[in-house]
Short mmCIF file of C-alpha atoms in Angstrom, two decimals:
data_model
loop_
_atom_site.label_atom_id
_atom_site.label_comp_id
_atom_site.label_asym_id
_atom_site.label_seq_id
_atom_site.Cartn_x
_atom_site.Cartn_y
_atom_site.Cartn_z
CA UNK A 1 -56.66 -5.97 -3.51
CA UNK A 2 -53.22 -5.38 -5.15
CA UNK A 3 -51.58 -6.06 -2.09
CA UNK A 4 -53.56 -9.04 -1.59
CA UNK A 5 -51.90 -10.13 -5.09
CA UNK A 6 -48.31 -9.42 -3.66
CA UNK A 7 -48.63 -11.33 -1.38
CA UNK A 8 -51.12 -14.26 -2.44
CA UNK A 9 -48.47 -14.86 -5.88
CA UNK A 10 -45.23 -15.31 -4.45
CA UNK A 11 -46.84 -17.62 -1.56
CA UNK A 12 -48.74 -19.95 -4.60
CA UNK A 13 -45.35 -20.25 -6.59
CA UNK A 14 -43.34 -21.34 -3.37
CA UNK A 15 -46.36 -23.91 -2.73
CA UNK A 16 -45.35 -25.33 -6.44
CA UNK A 17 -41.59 -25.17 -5.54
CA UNK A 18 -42.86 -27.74 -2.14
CA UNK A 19 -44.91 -29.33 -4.18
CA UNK A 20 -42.18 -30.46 -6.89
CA UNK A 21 -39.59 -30.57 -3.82
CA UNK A 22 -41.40 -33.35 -2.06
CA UNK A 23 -42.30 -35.41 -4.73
CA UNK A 24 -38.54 -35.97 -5.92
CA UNK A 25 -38.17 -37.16 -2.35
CA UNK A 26 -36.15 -34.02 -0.88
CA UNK A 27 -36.55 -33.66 2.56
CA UNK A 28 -37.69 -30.03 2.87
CA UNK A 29 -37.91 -29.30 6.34
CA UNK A 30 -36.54 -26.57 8.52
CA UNK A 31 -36.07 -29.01 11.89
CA UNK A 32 -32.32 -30.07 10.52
CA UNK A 33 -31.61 -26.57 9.66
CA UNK A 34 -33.20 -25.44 13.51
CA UNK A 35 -30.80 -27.55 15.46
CA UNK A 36 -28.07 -24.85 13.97
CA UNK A 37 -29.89 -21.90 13.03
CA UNK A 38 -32.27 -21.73 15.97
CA UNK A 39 -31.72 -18.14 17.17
CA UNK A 40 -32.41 -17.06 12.67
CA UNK A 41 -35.07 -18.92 13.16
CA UNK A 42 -36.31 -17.24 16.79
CA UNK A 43 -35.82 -13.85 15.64
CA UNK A 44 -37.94 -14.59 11.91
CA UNK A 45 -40.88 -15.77 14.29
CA UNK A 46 -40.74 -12.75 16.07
CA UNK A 47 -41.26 -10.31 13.29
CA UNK A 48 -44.43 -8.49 12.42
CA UNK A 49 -44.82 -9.64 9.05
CA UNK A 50 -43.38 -12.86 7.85
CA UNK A 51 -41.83 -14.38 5.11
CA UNK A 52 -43.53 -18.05 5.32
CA UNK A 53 -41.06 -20.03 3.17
CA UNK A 54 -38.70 -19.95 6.32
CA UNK A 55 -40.44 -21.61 8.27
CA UNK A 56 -40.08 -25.36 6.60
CA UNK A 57 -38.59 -24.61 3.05
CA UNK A 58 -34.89 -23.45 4.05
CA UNK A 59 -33.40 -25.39 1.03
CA UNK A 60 -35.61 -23.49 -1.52
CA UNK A 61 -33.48 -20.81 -0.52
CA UNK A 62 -30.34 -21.83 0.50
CA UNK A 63 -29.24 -25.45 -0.34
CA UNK A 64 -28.69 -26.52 -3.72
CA UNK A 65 -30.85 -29.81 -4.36
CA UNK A 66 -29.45 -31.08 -7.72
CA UNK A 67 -26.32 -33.71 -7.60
CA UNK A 68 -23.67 -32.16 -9.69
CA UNK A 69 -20.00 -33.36 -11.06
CA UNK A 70 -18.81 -31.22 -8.41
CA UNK A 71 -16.04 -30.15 -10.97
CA UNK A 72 -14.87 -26.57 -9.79
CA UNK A 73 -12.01 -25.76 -12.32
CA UNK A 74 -10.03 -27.72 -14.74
CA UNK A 75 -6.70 -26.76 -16.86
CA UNK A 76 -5.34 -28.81 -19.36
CA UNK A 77 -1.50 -27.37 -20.69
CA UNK A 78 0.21 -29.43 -23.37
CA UNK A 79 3.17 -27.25 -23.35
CA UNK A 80 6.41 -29.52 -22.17
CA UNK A 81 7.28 -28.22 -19.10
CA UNK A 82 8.53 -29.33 -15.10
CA UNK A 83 7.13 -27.22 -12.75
CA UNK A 84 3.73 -25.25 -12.65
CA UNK A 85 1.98 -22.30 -10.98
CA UNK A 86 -1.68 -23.24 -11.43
CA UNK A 87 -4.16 -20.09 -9.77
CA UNK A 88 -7.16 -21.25 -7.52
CA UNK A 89 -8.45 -17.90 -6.93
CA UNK A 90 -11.83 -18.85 -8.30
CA UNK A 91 -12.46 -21.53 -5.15
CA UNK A 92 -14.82 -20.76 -2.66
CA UNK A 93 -12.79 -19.88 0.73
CA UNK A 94 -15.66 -21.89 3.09
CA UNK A 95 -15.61 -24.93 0.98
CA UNK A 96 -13.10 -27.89 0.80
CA UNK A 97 -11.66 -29.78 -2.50
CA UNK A 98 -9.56 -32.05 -4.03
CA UNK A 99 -7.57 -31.90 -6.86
CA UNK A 100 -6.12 -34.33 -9.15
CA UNK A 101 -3.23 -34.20 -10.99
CA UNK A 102 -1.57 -36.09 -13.55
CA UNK A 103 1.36 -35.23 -16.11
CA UNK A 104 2.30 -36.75 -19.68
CA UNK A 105 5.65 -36.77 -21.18
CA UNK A 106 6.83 -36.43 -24.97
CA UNK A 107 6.06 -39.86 -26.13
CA UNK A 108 2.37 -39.45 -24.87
CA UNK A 109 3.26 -42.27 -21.90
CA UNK A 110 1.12 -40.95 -18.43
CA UNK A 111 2.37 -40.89 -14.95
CA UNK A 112 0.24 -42.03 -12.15
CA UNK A 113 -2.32 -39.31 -11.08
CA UNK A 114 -1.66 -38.07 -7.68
CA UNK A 115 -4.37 -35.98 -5.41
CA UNK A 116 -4.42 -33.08 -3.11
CA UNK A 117 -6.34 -31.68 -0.71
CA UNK A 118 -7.54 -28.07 -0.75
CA UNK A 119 -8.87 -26.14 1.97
CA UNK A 120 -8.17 -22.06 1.04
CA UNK A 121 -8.35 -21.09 4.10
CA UNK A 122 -5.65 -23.58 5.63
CA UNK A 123 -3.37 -22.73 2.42
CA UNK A 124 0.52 -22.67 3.30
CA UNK A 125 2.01 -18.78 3.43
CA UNK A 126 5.38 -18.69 2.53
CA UNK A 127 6.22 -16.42 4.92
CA UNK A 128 10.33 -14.99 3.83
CA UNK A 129 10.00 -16.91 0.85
CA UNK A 130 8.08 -13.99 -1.29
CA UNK A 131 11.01 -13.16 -2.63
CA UNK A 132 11.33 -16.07 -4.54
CA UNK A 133 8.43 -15.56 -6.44
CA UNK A 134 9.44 -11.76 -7.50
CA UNK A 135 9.91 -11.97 -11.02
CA UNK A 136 13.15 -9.51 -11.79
CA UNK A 137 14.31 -11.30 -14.91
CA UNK A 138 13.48 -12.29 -18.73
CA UNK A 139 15.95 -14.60 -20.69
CA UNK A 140 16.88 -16.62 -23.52
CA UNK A 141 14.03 -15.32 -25.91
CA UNK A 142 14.54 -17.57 -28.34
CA UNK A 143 12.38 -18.37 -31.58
CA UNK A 144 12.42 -22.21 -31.29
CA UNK A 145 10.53 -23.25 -34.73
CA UNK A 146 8.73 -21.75 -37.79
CA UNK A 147 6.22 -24.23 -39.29
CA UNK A 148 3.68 -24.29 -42.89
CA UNK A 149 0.83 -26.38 -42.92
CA UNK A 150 -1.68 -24.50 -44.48
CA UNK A 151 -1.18 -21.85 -42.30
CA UNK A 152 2.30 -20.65 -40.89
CA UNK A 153 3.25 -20.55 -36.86
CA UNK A 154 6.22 -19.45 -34.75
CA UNK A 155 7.31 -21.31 -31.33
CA UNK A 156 8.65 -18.95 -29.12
CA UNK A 157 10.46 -19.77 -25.73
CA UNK A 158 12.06 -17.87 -22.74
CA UNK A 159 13.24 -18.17 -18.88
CA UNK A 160 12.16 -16.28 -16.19
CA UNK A 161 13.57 -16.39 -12.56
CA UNK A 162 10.63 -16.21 -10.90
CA UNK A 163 6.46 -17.99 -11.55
CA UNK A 164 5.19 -15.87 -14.55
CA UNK A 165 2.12 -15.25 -17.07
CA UNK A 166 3.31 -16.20 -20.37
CA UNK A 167 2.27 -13.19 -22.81
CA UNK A 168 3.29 -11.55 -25.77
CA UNK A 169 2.84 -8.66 -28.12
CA UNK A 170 3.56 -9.79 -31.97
CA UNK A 171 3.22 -7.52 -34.80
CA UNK A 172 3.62 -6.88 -38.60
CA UNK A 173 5.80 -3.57 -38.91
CA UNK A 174 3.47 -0.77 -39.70
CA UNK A 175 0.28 -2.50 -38.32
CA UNK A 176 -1.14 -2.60 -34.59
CA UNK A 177 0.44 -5.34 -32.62
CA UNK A 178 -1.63 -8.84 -31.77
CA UNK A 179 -1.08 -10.16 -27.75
CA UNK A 180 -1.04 -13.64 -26.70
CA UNK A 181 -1.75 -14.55 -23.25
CA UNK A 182 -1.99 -17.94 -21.21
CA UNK A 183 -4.73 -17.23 -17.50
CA UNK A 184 -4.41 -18.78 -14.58
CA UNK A 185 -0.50 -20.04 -15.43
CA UNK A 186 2.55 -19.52 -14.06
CA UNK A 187 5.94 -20.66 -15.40
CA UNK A 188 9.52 -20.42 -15.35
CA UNK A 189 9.81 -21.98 -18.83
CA UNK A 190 8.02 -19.78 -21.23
CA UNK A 191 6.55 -21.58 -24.78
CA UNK A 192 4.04 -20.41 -26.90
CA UNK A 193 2.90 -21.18 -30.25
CA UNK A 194 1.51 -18.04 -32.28
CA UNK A 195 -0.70 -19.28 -35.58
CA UNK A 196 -1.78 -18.00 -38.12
CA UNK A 197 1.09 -15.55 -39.36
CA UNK A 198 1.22 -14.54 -42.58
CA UNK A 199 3.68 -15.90 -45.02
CA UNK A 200 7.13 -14.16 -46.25
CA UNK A 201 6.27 -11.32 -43.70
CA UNK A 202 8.93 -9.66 -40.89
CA UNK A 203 7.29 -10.11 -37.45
CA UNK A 204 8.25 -7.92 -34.41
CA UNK A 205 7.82 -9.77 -31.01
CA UNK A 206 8.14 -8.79 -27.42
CA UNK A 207 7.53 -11.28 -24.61
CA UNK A 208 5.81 -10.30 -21.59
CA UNK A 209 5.43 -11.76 -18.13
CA UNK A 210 3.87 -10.66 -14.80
CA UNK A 211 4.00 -12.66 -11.14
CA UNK A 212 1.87 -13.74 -8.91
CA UNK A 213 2.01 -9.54 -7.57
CA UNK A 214 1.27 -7.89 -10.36
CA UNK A 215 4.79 -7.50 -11.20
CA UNK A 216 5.60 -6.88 -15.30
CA UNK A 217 8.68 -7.29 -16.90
CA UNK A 218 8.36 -6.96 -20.91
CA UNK A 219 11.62 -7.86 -23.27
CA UNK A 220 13.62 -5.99 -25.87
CA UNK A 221 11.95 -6.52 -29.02
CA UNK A 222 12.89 -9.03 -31.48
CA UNK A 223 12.52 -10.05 -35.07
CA UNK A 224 11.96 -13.42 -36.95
CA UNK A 225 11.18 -13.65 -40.67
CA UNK A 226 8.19 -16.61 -41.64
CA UNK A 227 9.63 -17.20 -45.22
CA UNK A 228 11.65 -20.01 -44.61
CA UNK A 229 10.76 -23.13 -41.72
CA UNK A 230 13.49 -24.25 -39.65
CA UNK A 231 13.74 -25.78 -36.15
CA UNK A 232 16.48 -25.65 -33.62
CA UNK A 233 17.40 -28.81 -32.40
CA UNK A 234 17.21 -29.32 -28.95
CA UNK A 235 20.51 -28.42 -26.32
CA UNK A 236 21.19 -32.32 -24.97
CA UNK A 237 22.67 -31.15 -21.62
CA UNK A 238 18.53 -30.33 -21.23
CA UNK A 239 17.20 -33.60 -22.47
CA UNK A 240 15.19 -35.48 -20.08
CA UNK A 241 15.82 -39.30 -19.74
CA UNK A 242 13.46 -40.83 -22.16
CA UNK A 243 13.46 -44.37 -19.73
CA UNK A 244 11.70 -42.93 -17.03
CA UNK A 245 8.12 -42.54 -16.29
CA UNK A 246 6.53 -39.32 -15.91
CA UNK A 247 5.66 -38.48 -12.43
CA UNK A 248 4.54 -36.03 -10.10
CA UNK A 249 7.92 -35.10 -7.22
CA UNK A 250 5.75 -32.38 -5.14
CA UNK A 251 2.72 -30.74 -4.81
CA UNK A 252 2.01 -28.09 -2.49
CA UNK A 253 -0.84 -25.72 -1.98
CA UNK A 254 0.12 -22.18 -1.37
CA UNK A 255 -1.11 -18.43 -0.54
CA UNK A 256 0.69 -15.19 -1.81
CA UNK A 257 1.88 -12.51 0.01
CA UNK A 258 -0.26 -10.93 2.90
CA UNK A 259 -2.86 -14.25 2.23
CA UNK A 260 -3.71 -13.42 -0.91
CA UNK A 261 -4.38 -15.50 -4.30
CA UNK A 262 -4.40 -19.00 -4.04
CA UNK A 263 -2.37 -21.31 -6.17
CA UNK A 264 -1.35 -24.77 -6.29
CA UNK A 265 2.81 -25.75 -6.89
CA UNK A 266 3.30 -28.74 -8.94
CA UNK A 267 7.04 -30.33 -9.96
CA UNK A 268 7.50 -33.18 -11.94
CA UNK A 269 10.63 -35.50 -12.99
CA UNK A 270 10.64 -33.97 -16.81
CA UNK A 271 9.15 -32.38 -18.95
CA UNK A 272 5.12 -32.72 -19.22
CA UNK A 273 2.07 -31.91 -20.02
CA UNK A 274 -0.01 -31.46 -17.11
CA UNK A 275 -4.29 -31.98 -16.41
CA UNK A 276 -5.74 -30.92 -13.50
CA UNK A 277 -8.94 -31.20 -12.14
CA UNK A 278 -10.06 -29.64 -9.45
CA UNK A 279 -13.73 -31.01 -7.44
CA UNK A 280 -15.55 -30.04 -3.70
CA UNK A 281 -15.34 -32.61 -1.39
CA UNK A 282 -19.16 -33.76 -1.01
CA UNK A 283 -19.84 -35.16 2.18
CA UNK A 284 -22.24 -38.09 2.77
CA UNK A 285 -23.38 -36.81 5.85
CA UNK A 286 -22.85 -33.37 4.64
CA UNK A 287 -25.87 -31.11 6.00
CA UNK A 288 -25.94 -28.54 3.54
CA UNK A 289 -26.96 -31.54 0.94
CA UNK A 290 -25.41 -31.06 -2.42
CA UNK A 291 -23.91 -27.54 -1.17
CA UNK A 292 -25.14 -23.96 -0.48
CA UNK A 293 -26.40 -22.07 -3.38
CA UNK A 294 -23.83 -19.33 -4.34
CA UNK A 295 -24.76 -15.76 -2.71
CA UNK A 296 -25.95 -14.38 -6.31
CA UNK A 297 -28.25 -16.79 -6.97
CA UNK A 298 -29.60 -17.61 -3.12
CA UNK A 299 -29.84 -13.75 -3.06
CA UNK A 300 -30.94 -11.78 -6.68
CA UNK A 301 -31.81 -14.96 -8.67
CA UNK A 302 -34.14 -17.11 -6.31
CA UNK A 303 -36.36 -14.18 -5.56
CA UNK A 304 -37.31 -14.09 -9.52
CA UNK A 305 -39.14 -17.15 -8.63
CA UNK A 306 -41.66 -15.44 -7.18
CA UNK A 307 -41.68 -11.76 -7.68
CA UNK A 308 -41.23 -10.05 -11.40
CA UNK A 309 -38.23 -8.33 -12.27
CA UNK A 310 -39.12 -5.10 -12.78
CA UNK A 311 -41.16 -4.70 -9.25
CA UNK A 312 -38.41 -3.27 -7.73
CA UNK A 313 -35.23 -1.59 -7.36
CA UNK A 314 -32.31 -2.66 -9.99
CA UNK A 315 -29.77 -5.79 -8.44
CA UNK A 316 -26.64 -6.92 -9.35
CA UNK A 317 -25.15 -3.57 -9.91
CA UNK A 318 -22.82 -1.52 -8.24
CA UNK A 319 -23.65 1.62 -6.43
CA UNK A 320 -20.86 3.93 -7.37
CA UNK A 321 -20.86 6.81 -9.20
CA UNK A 322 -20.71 10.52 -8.36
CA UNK A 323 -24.11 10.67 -6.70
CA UNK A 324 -24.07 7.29 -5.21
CA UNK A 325 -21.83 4.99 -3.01
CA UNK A 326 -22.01 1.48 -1.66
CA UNK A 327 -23.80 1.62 1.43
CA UNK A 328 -21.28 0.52 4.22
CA UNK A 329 -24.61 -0.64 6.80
CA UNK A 330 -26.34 -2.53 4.35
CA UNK A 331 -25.44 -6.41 3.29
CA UNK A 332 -23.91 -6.51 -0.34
CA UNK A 333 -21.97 -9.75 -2.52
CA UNK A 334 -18.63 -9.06 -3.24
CA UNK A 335 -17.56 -6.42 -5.04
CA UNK A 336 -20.08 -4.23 -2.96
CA UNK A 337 -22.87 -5.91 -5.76
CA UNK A 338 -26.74 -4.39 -4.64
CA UNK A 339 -29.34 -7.74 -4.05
CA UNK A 340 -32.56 -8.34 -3.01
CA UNK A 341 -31.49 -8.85 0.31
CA UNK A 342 -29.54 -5.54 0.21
CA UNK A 343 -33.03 -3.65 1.37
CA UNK A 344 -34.96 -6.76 2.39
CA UNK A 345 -34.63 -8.68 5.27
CA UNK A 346 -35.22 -12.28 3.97
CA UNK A 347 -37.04 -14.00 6.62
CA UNK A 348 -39.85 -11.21 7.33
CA UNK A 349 -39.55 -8.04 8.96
CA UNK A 350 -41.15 -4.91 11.01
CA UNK A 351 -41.64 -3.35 7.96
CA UNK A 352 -44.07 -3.74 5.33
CA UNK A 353 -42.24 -5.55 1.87
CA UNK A 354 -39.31 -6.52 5.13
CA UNK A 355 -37.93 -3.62 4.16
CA UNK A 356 -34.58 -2.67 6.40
CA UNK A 357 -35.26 1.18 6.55
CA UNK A 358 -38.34 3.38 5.79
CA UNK A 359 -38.55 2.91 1.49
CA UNK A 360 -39.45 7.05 1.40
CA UNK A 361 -36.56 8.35 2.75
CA UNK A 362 -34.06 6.81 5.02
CA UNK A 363 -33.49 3.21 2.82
CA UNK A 364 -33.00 5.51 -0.37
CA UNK A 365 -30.17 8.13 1.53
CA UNK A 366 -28.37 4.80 2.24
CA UNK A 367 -26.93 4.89 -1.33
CA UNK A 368 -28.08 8.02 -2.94
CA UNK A 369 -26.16 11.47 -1.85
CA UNK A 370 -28.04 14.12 -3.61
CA UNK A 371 -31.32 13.73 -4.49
CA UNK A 372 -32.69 13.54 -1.12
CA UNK A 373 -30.80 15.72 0.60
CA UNK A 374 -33.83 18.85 0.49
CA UNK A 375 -36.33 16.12 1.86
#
């Protein structure tokens, strides 16, 4: 009878998900999915013991069914600058997107947006060119303005020869240093603003940067008193021609060395702000509908739906430690992350619970190195 349960629950929730799929109009059959998944669907049929919802609910699954903004990153920098590093690691390598760009000078006029295509795994290598994005120099640390308005800040700025992180370490003598760090940006021109300093006090600060390898370069240290505001005026043979419209010169989608990180190169014709925002490509005819579900949810998440939490093994977790390893002939997400489907085939199986191995000894020695060694 508790079998029966197991079974009979999980196969009266997915009759609700149909249910609620059908009435919004969502075509929930498995015939589109056949014409490209026929020998999946072959080999699910042939199992002993089946998991029904394959046979016409692929999308509960797998597709996502909800229209979204499609928005898959966006950055907004106010900082005045001409040329950006933006990273795009976060994008999915099997999906395509577009991003669009647009810049905004001093006197808050906007340039016309431009767009970009983005397809990871087509991205540019600069093969030769790495060099140019080693960073091997910090310069011109200079403390550009001290301001009170209630509270007291510092403008900092610096050069770097290569696309950096802008970072710092800032500190009160005698106390721990504070950090400041920008994600996701790289720069040549280096500005940050660091609020809330306290007034009449000595600060120590240190500027930090790191490339697009992981590469570090931190300054000398240097000193700047908040008792008294000031701000440097700025060198003309720098000024930007205050005529012109802001506008975008070059974009160019890129990969780092040995194909990894993904990052897109913008340049404009002055100084900016730059907004970017970055959306998938959604197909009309797209077959996938509104897009796959992402693997954590299509394989830890959607199986809540139907079975409890707590009636089996733990997911989402890593198997390392000193009596366990990630199981190198067993499916995991990345970052060898345990699912569901890490022990379970999805479709069915030849096992009862479509387990991969034998649950009461061989599945278990897959990850666990000691405690059934005696068995």
């Amino acid at each position: 009878m508790d079998l029966l349960k197991i079974i009979v629950q999980p196969l009266l929730v997915i009759a609700v998900l149909s249910f609620s799929s059908a009435s919004s109009g969502q075509d929930t059959g498995a015939g589109p999915c056949i014409e490209c998944h026929k020998d999946t669907y072959e080999k699910a049929l042939s199992y002993k013991y089946q998991h029904t919802v394959f046979q016409d609910k692929c999308q509960v699954c797998h597709m996502n069914t909800e229209k979204k903004d499609n928005i898959a990153a966006q950055m907004n920098s106010p900082y005045l600058l001409r040329e950006w590093l933006i990273n795009l690691d976060r994008l999915s390598g099997n999906q395509g997107y577009q991003a669009d760009v647009a810049v905004t000078d001093s006197s808050g006029r906007k340039g016309p947006p431009s767009r970009v295509d983005i397809i990871p795994r087509n991205a540019w290598e600069p093969d030769g060119q790495h060099a140019v994005f080693k960073l091997t120099e910090i310069t011109g640390i200079n403390v550009k303005e001290i301001r009170r308005r209630g509270f007291v800040r510092a403008t900092i700025t610096w050069e770097s020869n290569a696309f950096s992180t802008t970072e710092a370490e800032y500190r009160v003598r005698g106390q721990r240093p504070d950090s400041y760090k920008t994600d996701g940006l790289y720069t040549k021109s280096h500005i940050i603003t660091l609020n809330g300093l306290k007034y009449k006090s000595k600060y120590f600060f240190r500027a930090v940067s790191r490339d697009i390898y992981g590469n570090t370069l931190k300054s000398e240290e240097i000193s700047f008193d908040t008792s008294e505001e000031f701000t440097r005026p700025q060198v003309e043979e720098s000024k930007d021609d205050d005529s012109s419209l802001p506008a975008i010169e070059h974009m160019q989608v890129i990969r780092g060395q040995d194909g990894t990180g993904l990052y897109l190169k913008v340049t404009a014709n002055k100084s900016c702000g730059i907004s970017v925002i970055v959306k998938e490509v959604m197909k009309k005819d797209d077959k996938h509908g509104f897009g796959l579900l992402p693997a954590r949810y299509s394989r830890i998440d959607i199986c809540y739906k139907c079975h409890p939490h707590d009636s089996s093994h733990p997911v989402g977790i890593k198997a390392e430690s000193p009596k366990t390893r990630t199981p190198v002939d067993l499916p995991t997400i990345e970052g060898g992350i345990i699912t569901c489907v890490t022990c379970h085939t999805p479709h069915g199986g030849d096992r009862l619970h479509f387990n991969r191995f034998d649950f009461r000894k061989e599945l278990c020695m897959r990850c666990h190195l000691e405690k059934y060694d005696n068995l």
